[in-house]
CSV table of N, CA and C in Angstrom, one decimal:
chain,number,residue,atom,x,y,z
K,1073,MET,N,0.7,-1.3,0.1
K,1073,MET,CA,0.1,-0.1,0.0
K,1073,MET,C,0.9,1.2,0.0
K,1074,ALA,N,1.9,1.2,1.0
K,1074,ALA,CA,2.8,2.4,0.8
K,1074,ALA,C,3.6,2.6,-0.5
K,1075,ALA,N,4.0,1.6,-1.1
K,1075,ALA,CA,4.8,1.7,-2.5
K,1075,ALA,C,3.6,2.1,-3.4
K,1076,GLY,N,2.4,1.8,-3.3
K,1076,GLY,CA,1.4,2.2,-4.2
K,1076,GLY,C,1.2,3.8,-4.2
K,1077,MET,N,1.1,4.2,-3.0
K,1077,MET,CA,1.0,5.6,-2.8
K,1077,MET,C,2.1,6.2,-3.4
K,1078,ALA,N,3.5,5.9,-3.2
K,1078,ALA,CA,4.7,6.6,-3.7
K,1078,ALA,C,4.6,6.5,-5.3
K,1079,TRP,N,4.4,5.4,-5.6
K,1079,TRP,CA,4.0,5.3,-7.4
K,1079,TRP,C,3.0,6.2,-7.9
K,1080,GLY,N,1.9,6.4,-6.9
K,1080,GLY,CA,1.0,7.3,-7.5
K,1080,GLY,C,1.3,8.7,-7.3
K,1081,CYS,N,1.9,9.2,-6.2
K,1081,CYS,CA,2.3,10.5,-5.7
K,1081,CYS,C,3.5,11.1,-6.1
K,1082,CYS,N,4.5,10.3,-6.1
K,1082,CYS,CA,6.0,10.9,-6.2
K,1082,CYS,C,6.7,10.6,-7.7
K,1083,ARG,N,6.1,11.2,-8.6
K,1083,ARG,CA,6.6,11.4,-10.0
K,1083,ARG,C,7.1,12.4,-10.1
K,1084,ALA,N,8.3,12.7,-11.3
K,1084,ALA,CA,8.9,13.9,-11.5
K,1084,ALA,C,7.8,14.9,-11.8
K,1085,SER,N,6.8,14.8,-12.5
K,1085,SER,CA,5.8,15.6,-13.0
K,1085,SER,C,4.7,15.8,-11.8
K,1086,SER,N,4.7,15.2,-10.7
K,1086,SER,CA,3.8,15.4,-9.7
K,1086,SER,C,3.8,17.1,-9.1
K,1087,PRO,N,2.7,17.6,-9.0
K,1087,PRO,CA,2.8,18.7,-8.1
K,1087,PRO,C,3.4,18.5,-6.7
K,1088,ASN,N,3.8,19.8,-6.4
K,1088,ASN,CA,4.7,19.8,-5.2
K,1088,ASN,C,3.9,19.2,-3.9
K,1089,TYR,N,2.7,19.6,-3.7
K,1089,TYR,CA,1.9,19.2,-2.5
K,1089,TYR,C,1.6,17.6,-2.7
K,1090,LEU,N,1.6,17.1,-3.9
K,1090,LEU,CA,1.2,15.5,-3.9
K,1090,LEU,C,2.4,14.9,-3.7
K,1091,PHE,N,3.7,15.3,-4.2
K,1091,PHE,CA,4.9,14.8,-4.2
K,1091,PHE,C,5.3,14.6,-2.6
K,1092,MET,N,5.1,15.9,-2.0
K,1092,MET,CA,5.3,16.1,-0.4
K,1092,MET,C,4.6,14.9,0.3
K,1093,PHE,N,3.3,14.8,0.0
K,1093,PHE,CA,2.5,14.1,0.6
K,1093,PHE,C,3.0,12.6,0.5
K,1094,GLY,N,3.3,12.1,-0.7
K,1094,GLY,CA,3.7,10.7,-0.9
K,1094,GLY,C,5.0,10.4,-0.2
K,1095,SER,N,6.0,11.4,-0.3
K,1095,SER,CA,7.1,11.3,0.3
K,1095,SER,C,7.2,11.3,1.9
K,1096,SER,N,6.2,12.2,2.5
K,1096,SER,CA,6.1,11.8,3.7
K,1096,SER,C,5.5,10.6,4.4
K,1097,VAL,N,4.6,10.1,3.5
K,1097,VAL,CA,4.0,8.6,3.9
K,1097,VAL,C,5.3,7.7,3.9
K,1098,ILE,N,6.1,7.6,2.9
K,1098,ILE,CA,7.1,6.8,3.0
K,1098,ILE,C,8.1,6.8,4.0
K,1099,LEU,N,8.1,8.0,4.2
K,1099,LEU,CA,9.3,8.4,5.5
K,1099,LEU,C,8.7,7.8,6.6
K,1100,SER,N,7.2,8.1,6.9
K,1100,SER,CA,6.5,7.9,8.1
K,1100,SER,C,6.6,6.2,8.3
K,1101,TYR,N,6.4,5.5,7.2
K,1101,TYR,CA,6.6,4.0,7.1
K,1101,TYR,C,7.9,3.5,7.4
K,1102,MET,N,9.1,4.3,6.8
K,1102,MET,CA,10.3,3.7,7.0
K,1102,MET,C,10.8,3.8,8.2
K,1103,ILE,N,10.3,4.8,9.1
K,1103,ILE,CA,10.8,5.3,10.6
K,1103,ILE,C,9.7,4.7,11.5
K,1104,LEU,N,8.7,4.1,11.1
K,1104,LEU,CA,7.5,3.5,12.0
K,1104,LEU,C,7.2,4.7,12.9
K,1105,CYS,N,6.9,6.0,12.5
K,1105,CYS,CA,6.3,6.9,13.1
K,1105,CYS,C,4.8,7.0,13.1
K,1106,ARG,N,4.1,7.6,14.2
K,1106,ARG,CA,2.9,7.9,14.2
K,1106,ARG,C,2.6,9.2,13.5
K,1107,TYR,N,1.4,9.6,13.2
K,1107,TYR,CA,1.1,10.9,12.8
K,1107,TYR,C,1.7,12.0,13.6
K,1108,ASP,N,1.6,11.9,14.9
K,1108,ASP,CA,2.1,12.8,15.8
K,1108,ASP,C,3.7,13.2,15.6
K,1109,ASP,N,4.3,11.9,15.3
K,1109,ASP,CA,5.9,12.1,15.1
K,1109,ASP,C,5.9,12.6,13.6
K,1110,LEU,N,5.0,12.3,12.5
K,1110,LEU,CA,5.1,12.7,11.4
K,1110,LEU,C,5.2,14.2,11.2
K,1111,LYS,N,4.1,14.8,11.8
K,1111,LYS,CA,3.9,16.1,11.8
K,1111,LYS,C,5.0,17.1,12.4
K,1112,ARG,N,5.9,16.3,13.3
K,1112,ARG,CA,7.2,17.0,14.0
K,1112,ARG,C,8.6,17.0,13.2
K,1113,LEU,N,8.4,15.9,12.1
K,1113,LEU,CA,9.5,15.9,11.3
K,1113,LEU,C,9.7,17.4,10.5
K,1114,ARG,N,11.2,17.8,10.4
K,1114,ARG,CA,11.2,19.0,9.7
K,1114,ARG,C,12.8,18.8,9.2
K,1115,TRP,N,12.8,19.7,8.1
K,1115,TRP,CA,13.9,19.9,7.0
K,1115,TRP,C,15.1,20.7,7.8
K,1116,ASP,N,14.8,21.4,8.6
K,1116,ASP,CA,15.8,22.5,9.2
K,1116,ASP,C,16.8,21.7,9.9
K,1117,ASN,N,18.0,22.8,9.9
K,1117,ASN,CA,19.1,22.5,10.6
K,1117,ASN,C,18.7,22.2,12.2
K,1118,GLY,N,19.5,21.1,12.6
K,1118,GLY,CA,19.1,20.4,14.1
K,1118,GLY,C,18.2,19.6,14.0
K,1119,TYR,N,17.4,19.5,12.9
K,1119,TYR,CA,16.4,18.5,13.0
K,1119,TYR,C,16.4,17.4,11.7
K,1120,PHE,N,17.3,17.9,10.8
K,1120,PHE,CA,17.5,17.2,9.7
K,1120,PHE,C,19.2,17.0,9.4
K,1121,GLU,N,19.7,15.8,9.2
K,1121,GLU,CA,20.8,15.8,8.6
K,1121,GLU,C,21.0,14.6,7.5
K,1122,ASP,N,21.7,15.1,6.4
K,1122,ASP,CA,22.1,14.2,5.3
K,1122,ASP,C,23.3,13.7,5.6
K,1123,HIS,N,23.8,12.2,5.7
K,1123,HIS,CA,25.0,11.7,5.8
K,1123,HIS,C,25.3,11.0,4.7
K,1124,GLY,N,24.5,11.2,3.5
K,1124,GLY,CA,25.2,10.4,2.4
K,1124,GLY,C,24.6,8.9,2.4
K,1125,THR,N,25.0,8.3,3.3
K,1125,THR,CA,24.7,6.8,3.3
K,1125,THR,C,23.3,6.7,4.0
K,1126,PHE,N,22.7,7.5,4.8
K,1126,PHE,CA,21.6,7.6,5.4
K,1126,PHE,C,21.3,9.0,5.8
K,1127,LEU,N,20.0,9.1,6.1
K,1127,LEU,CA,19.2,10.4,6.8
K,1127,LEU,C,19.0,10.3,8.2
K,1128,ARG,N,19.0,11.5,8.8
K,1128,ARG,CA,18.7,11.5,10.2
K,1128,ARG,C,17.7,12.7,10.6
K,1129,PHE,N,16.7,12.1,11.3
K,1129,PHE,CA,15.8,13.2,11.7
K,1129,PHE,C,15.8,13.4,13.3
K,1130,PHE,N,15.5,14.5,14.0
K,1130,PHE,CA,15.6,14.8,15.2
K,1130,PHE,C,14.1,14.9,15.6
K,1131,LEU,N,13.4,14.3,16.6
K,1131,LEU,CA,12.1,14.4,17.0
K,1131,LEU,C,12.3,14.9,18.6
K,1132,GLU,N,11.9,16.3,18.9
K,1132,GLU,CA,12.1,16.5,20.2
K,1132,GLU,C,11.3,16.0,21.2
K,1133,LYS,N,10.0,15.3,20.7
K,1133,LYS,CA,9.0,14.6,21.6
K,1133,LYS,C,8.5,13.5,20.9
K,1134,ARG,N,8.3,12.5,21.7
K,1134,ARG,CA,7.8,11.2,21.0
K,1134,ARG,C,7.2,10.4,22.0
K,1135,LYS,N,5.9,9.9,21.7
K,1135,LYS,CA,5.2,9.2,22.7
K,1135,LYS,C,6.0,7.9,23.3
K,1136,THR,N,6.9,7.1,22.5
K,1136,THR,CA,7.7,6.1,22.9
K,1136,THR,C,9.0,6.7,23.8
K,1137,ASP,N,9.3,8.0,23.8
K,1137,ASP,CA,10.4,8.5,24.4
K,1137,ASP,C,10.1,8.9,25.8
K,1138,GLN,N,10.0,7.9,26.8
K,1138,GLN,CA,9.6,8.2,28.1
K,1138,GLN,C,10.3,9.1,28.9
K,1139,ASN,N,11.5,9.4,28.6
K,1139,ASN,CA,12.4,10.5,29.3
K,1139,ASN,C,12.3,12.0,28.6
K,1140,TYR,N,11.7,12.0,27.5
K,1140,TYR,CA,11.2,13.3,26.8
K,1140,TYR,C,12.8,14.0,26.6
K,1141,ALA,N,13.5,13.4,26.1
K,1141,ALA,CA,15.0,13.8,25.8
K,1141,ALA,C,15.1,14.1,24.4
K,1142,GLY,N,14.3,13.6,23.5
K,1142,GLY,CA,14.4,13.8,22.0
K,1142,GLY,C,15.1,12.4,21.5
K,1143,GLN,N,14.7,12.3,20.3
K,1143,GLN,CA,15.5,11.0,19.6
K,1143,GLN,C,15.9,11.5,18.2
K,1144,TRP,N,16.9,10.7,17.8
K,1144,TRP,CA,17.5,11.0,16.5
K,1144,TRP,C,17.0,9.6,16.0
K,1145,ILE,N,16.6,9.9,14.5
K,1145,ILE,CA,15.9,8.7,13.9
K,1145,ILE,C,16.5,8.6,12.6
K,1146,ASP,N,17.2,7.1,12.1
K,1146,ASP,CA,17.8,7.2,11.0
K,1146,ASP,C,17.0,6.5,10.0
K,1147,VAL,N,17.0,7.1,8.6
K,1147,VAL,CA,16.5,6.3,7.7
K,1147,VAL,C,17.8,5.7,6.6
K,1148,PRO,N,17.7,4.6,6.5
K,1148,PRO,CA,18.6,3.8,5.6
K,1148,PRO,C,18.7,4.3,4.4
K,1149,TYR,N,19.7,4.0,3.3
K,1149,TYR,CA,19.7,4.4,2.1
K,1149,TYR,C,20.0,2.8,1.5
K,1150,PRO,N,19.0,2.0,1.3
K,1150,PRO,CA,19.2,0.7,0.5
K,1150,PRO,C,18.9,1.3,-1.0
K,1151,LEU,N,19.4,0.6,-2.1
K,1151,LEU,CA,19.3,1.2,-3.4
K,1151,LEU,C,17.8,0.7,-3.6
K,1152,ALA,N,17.3,1.3,-4.6
K,1152,ALA,CA,16.0,0.9,-5.1
K,1152,ALA,C,16.1,-0.4,-5.9
K,1153,CYS,N,15.3,-1.5,-5.4
K,1153,CYS,CA,15.5,-2.9,-5.9
K,1153,CYS,C,13.9,-3.6,-5.8
K,1154,ALA,N,14.0,-4.7,-6.3
K,1154,ALA,CA,12.8,-5.4,-6.2
K,1154,ALA,C,12.0,-5.5,-5.0
K,1155,ASN,N,13.0,-5.9,-3.8
K,1155,ASN,CA,12.4,-5.8,-2.5
K,1155,ASN,C,11.7,-4.5,-2.1
K,1156,SER,N,12.3,-3.6,-2.6
K,1156,SER,CA,11.7,-2.1,-2.3
K,1156,SER,C,10.6,-1.6,-3.2
K,1157,PHE,N,10.3,-2.7,-4.0
K,1157,PHE,CA,9.2,-1.9,-5.0
K,1157,PHE,C,9.9,-1.1,-5.9
K,1158,GLY,N,11.2,-0.9,-6.0
K,1158,GLY,CA,12.0,0.1,-7.0
K,1158,GLY,C,12.0,1.5,-6.4
K,1159,ILE,N,11.6,1.6,-5.1
K,1159,ILE,CA,11.6,3.0,-4.5
K,1159,ILE,C,12.6,3.1,-3.4
K,1160,SER,N,13.4,4.1,-3.4
K,1160,SER,CA,14.3,4.5,-2.4
K,1160,SER,C,13.7,5.5,-1.5
K,1161,ALA,N,13.5,5.5,-0.2
K,1161,ALA,CA,12.8,6.5,0.6
K,1161,ALA,C,13.9,7.6,0.7
K,1162,VAL,N,15.2,7.4,0.7
K,1162,VAL,CA,15.9,8.5,1.0
K,1162,VAL,C,15.9,9.3,-0.4
K,1163,VAL,N,15.8,8.8,-1.6
K,1163,VAL,CA,16.0,9.5,-2.8
K,1163,VAL,C,14.6,10.4,-2.7
K,1164,LEU,N,13.4,9.9,-2.3
K,1164,LEU,CA,12.3,10.6,-2.3
K,1164,LEU,C,12.5,11.7,-1.3
K,1165,ALA,N,13.1,11.6,-0.3
K,1165,ALA,CA,13.1,12.6,0.9
K,1165,ALA,C,14.3,13.6,0.3
K,1166,ARG,N,15.1,13.4,-0.5
K,1166,ARG,CA,16.0,14.3,-0.7
K,1166,ARG,C,15.4,15.3,-1.8
K,1167,GLU,N,14.4,14.7,-2.7
K,1167,GLU,CA,13.7,15.4,-3.7
K,1167,GLU,C,12.7,16.3,-3.2
K,1168,ALA,N,12.0,15.7,-2.0
K,1168,ALA,CA,10.9,16.7,-1.4
K,1168,ALA,C,11.7,17.7,-0.5
K,1169,ARG,N,12.8,17.5,0.1
K,1169,ARG,CA,13.6,18.6,0.6
K,1169,ARG,C,13.9,19.5,-0.1
K,1170,ARG,N,14.4,19.3,-1.3
K,1170,ARG,CA,14.5,20.2,-2.4
K,1170,ARG,C,13.4,21.0,-2.9
K,1171,ARG,N,12.4,20.3,-2.9
K,1171,ARG,CA,11.1,21.1,-3.3
K,1171,ARG,C,10.7,21.9,-2.3
K,1172,ALA,N,10.9,21.5,-1.0
K,1172,ALA,CA,10.4,22.5,0.0
K,1172,ALA,C,11.7,23.7,0.5
K,1173,GLY,N,12.5,23.8,-0.5
K,1173,GLY,CA,13.7,24.9,-0.2
K,1173,GLY,C,14.5,24.6,0.9
K,1174,GLY,N,14.5,23.3,1.5
K,1174,GLY,CA,15.5,22.8,2.6
K,1174,GLY,C,14.9,23.2,4.0
K,1175,THR,N,13.9,23.8,4.1
K,1175,THR,CA,13.5,24.2,5.7
K,1175,THR,C,11.9,23.9,5.6
K,1176,GLY,N,11.5,24.0,6.8
K,1176,GLY,CA,10.1,23.6,7.1
K,1176,GLY,C,9.7,22.5,7.4
K,1177,PRO,N,8.4,22.0,7.7
K,1177,PRO,CA,7.9,20.8,8.1
K,1177,PRO,C,7.8,19.9,6.7
K,1178,VAL,N,8.1,18.5,7.1
K,1178,VAL,CA,8.3,17.5,6.0
K,1178,VAL,C,6.8,17.4,5.5
K,1179,LEU,N,5.9,17.2,6.4
K,1179,LEU,CA,4.4,17.3,5.9
K,1179,LEU,C,3.8,18.6,6.0
K,1180,LEU,N,3.8,19.0,4.7
K,1180,LEU,CA,3.3,20.5,4.7
K,1180,LEU,C,1.7,20.6,5.2
K,1181,ARG,N,1.3,21.6,5.6
K,1181,ARG,CA,0.0,21.9,5.8
K,1181,ARG,C,-0.6,22.3,4.7
K,1182,ILE,N,-1.8,21.7,4.2
K,1182,ILE,CA,-2.4,22.4,2.9
K,1182,ILE,C,-3.7,23.1,3.4
K,1183,THR,N,-4.1,24.2,3.0
K,1183,THR,CA,-5.0,24.9,3.3
K,1183,THR,C,-6.0,25.6,2.2
K,1184,GLN,N,-7.1,26.0,2.4
K,1184,GLN,CA,-8.0,26.8,1.3
K,1184,GLN,C,-7.3,28.3,1.4
K,1185,PRO,N,-7.2,28.7,0.2
K,1185,PRO,CA,-7.1,30.3,0.2
K,1185,PRO,C,-7.8,31.0,1.2
K,1186,GLY,N,-7.1,31.7,1.7
K,1186,GLY,CA,-7.9,32.8,3.0
K,1186,GLY,C,-8.0,32.2,4.2
K,1187,GLN,N,-7.6,31.0,4.5
K,1187,GLN,CA,-7.6,30.3,5.7
K,1187,GLN,C,-6.1,30.4,6.2
K,1188,ASP,N,-5.9,30.1,7.7
K,1188,ASP,CA,-4.6,30.2,8.1
K,1188,ASP,C,-4.0,28.7,8.0
């Protein structure tokens, strides 16, 4: 199901909002996060690091973090292959970050014109 969302949303021709949604779903799947965690993921310095062979996100607060000290969560960089349905979460995340301008939340908030 997650691969189907990626194939449907994360094409080079996809509009930014659709690409961002699809890539955020794949990231949440890869790091086993709840919606509350997903809405806290950010591209900003101090919250995101690209180490080449893996990505790292910092969550200040998480339900499973009983000490409330924050957690770094790694996303491995496996090559896209048959076992991953031809999808690499790291490649999608890098493109989503580029489209977002390198800052802000991973899961963008979409609103109607005139709303906050």
